[in-house]
């Protein structure tokens, strides 16, 4: 494939949708990565161990600009009450609180150690609360919310049935007129793209599954949401970055 075509489509699109031979990564020690993230609470650590901090900053800034583009075109209802799914180091908590002036941001984090570190980070901030929970389970957080932010997390729910349950949970905690903002890559088909060798058994395990725009729209609409916008995040030709486009759904 020509260099120009790769730039237009993007290296991740080529790898995820046109490559014929997916590569399985070495086994991952999730406990080690969780301890690293809990210890540093850095944006780079939320992407992967050893990810360059400047590239992480570029990536997050690019996605922030996409959120701002949407918000400028579709002003959010105030007071702004946000649920951030998969809070990691707290980047989106800070963004909605400091940039968009949210009255309150609730962080939802699956990993217990990271959730505890986040709770300590925001323990003196009355505008932020942190909950440890799995979005596939019934959500314990108080709602409703005017925004549910789920950027760079939903593709890690690899089983379609569990993913559909999670989308339904997020839809139900939105207030009328509230929006669900999802970040990721939304190509022509839904399929598995991330594979790792199993630590204690033969074969591979799936750790990332991308859903198509059509798949997202179908499941979100069954949950009572209406598709509203698609925002393509600008990227650089200099280096590959995580998936960063946005889909936005609104509860009527």
PDB file of N, CA and C in Angstrom, residues 77 146 174-179 250-252:
ATOM      1  N   UNK A  77     -25.902  21.025  28.444  1.00  0.00           N
ATOM      2  CA  UNK A  77     -26.851  21.587  29.413  1.00  0.00           C
ATOM      3  C   UNK A  77     -26.161  21.774  30.757  1.00  0.00           C
ATOM      4  N   UNK A 146     -25.605  14.408  33.024  1.00  0.00           N
ATOM      5  CA  UNK A 146     -25.808  15.126  31.766  1.00  0.00           C
ATOM      6  C   UNK A 146     -24.822  14.667  30.697  1.00  0.00           C
ATOM      7  N   UNK A 174     -28.211   8.329  32.027  1.00  0.00           N
ATOM      8  CA  UNK A 174     -28.276   9.653  31.415  1.00  0.00           C
ATOM      9  C   UNK A 174     -29.614  10.317  31.714  1.00  0.00           C
ATOM     10  N   UNK A 175     -29.574  11.611  31.974  1.00  0.00           N
ATOM     11  CA  UNK A 175     -30.806  12.367  32.112  1.00  0.00           C
ATOM     12  C   UNK A 175     -31.377  12.668  30.729  1.00  0.00           C
ATOM     13  N   UNK A 176     -32.666  12.992  30.625  1.00  0.00           N
ATOM     14  CA  UNK A 176     -33.211  13.404  29.329  1.00  0.00           C
ATOM     15  C   UNK A 176     -32.420  14.575  28.754  1.00  0.00           C
ATOM     16  N   UNK A 177     -31.998  14.450  27.512  1.00  0.00           N
ATOM     17  CA  UNK A 177     -31.158  15.461  26.891  1.00  0.00           C
ATOM     18  C   UNK A 177     -29.676  15.250  27.118  1.00  0.00           C
ATOM     19  N   UNK A 178     -29.309  14.279  27.967  1.00  0.00           N
ATOM     20  CA  UNK A 178     -27.904  14.003  28.239  1.00  0.00           C
ATOM     21  C   UNK A 178     -27.246  13.258  27.096  1.00  0.00           C
ATOM     22  N   UNK A 179     -25.888  13.296  27.065  1.00  0.00           N
ATOM     23  CA  UNK A 179     -25.160  12.691  25.961  1.00  0.00           C
ATOM     24  C   UNK A 179     -24.145  11.665  26.456  1.00  0.00           C
ATOM     25  N   UNK A 250     -27.435  10.811  22.178  1.00  0.00           N
ATOM     26  CA  UNK A 250     -28.214  11.637  23.095  1.00  0.00           C
ATOM     27  C   UNK A 250     -29.475  10.898  23.533  1.00  0.00           C
ATOM     28  N   UNK A 251     -29.795  11.056  24.837  1.00  0.00           N
ATOM     29  CA  UNK A 251     -31.085  10.541  25.311  1.00  0.00           C
ATOM     30  C   UNK A 251     -32.150  11.588  25.029  1.00  0.00           C
ATOM     31  N   UNK A 252     -33.176  11.231  24.271  1.00  0.00           N
ATOM     32  CA  UNK A 252     -34.243  12.213  23.932  1.00  0.00           C
ATOM     33  C   UNK A 252     -34.927  12.758  25.187  1.00  0.00           C
TER      34      UNK A 252
END
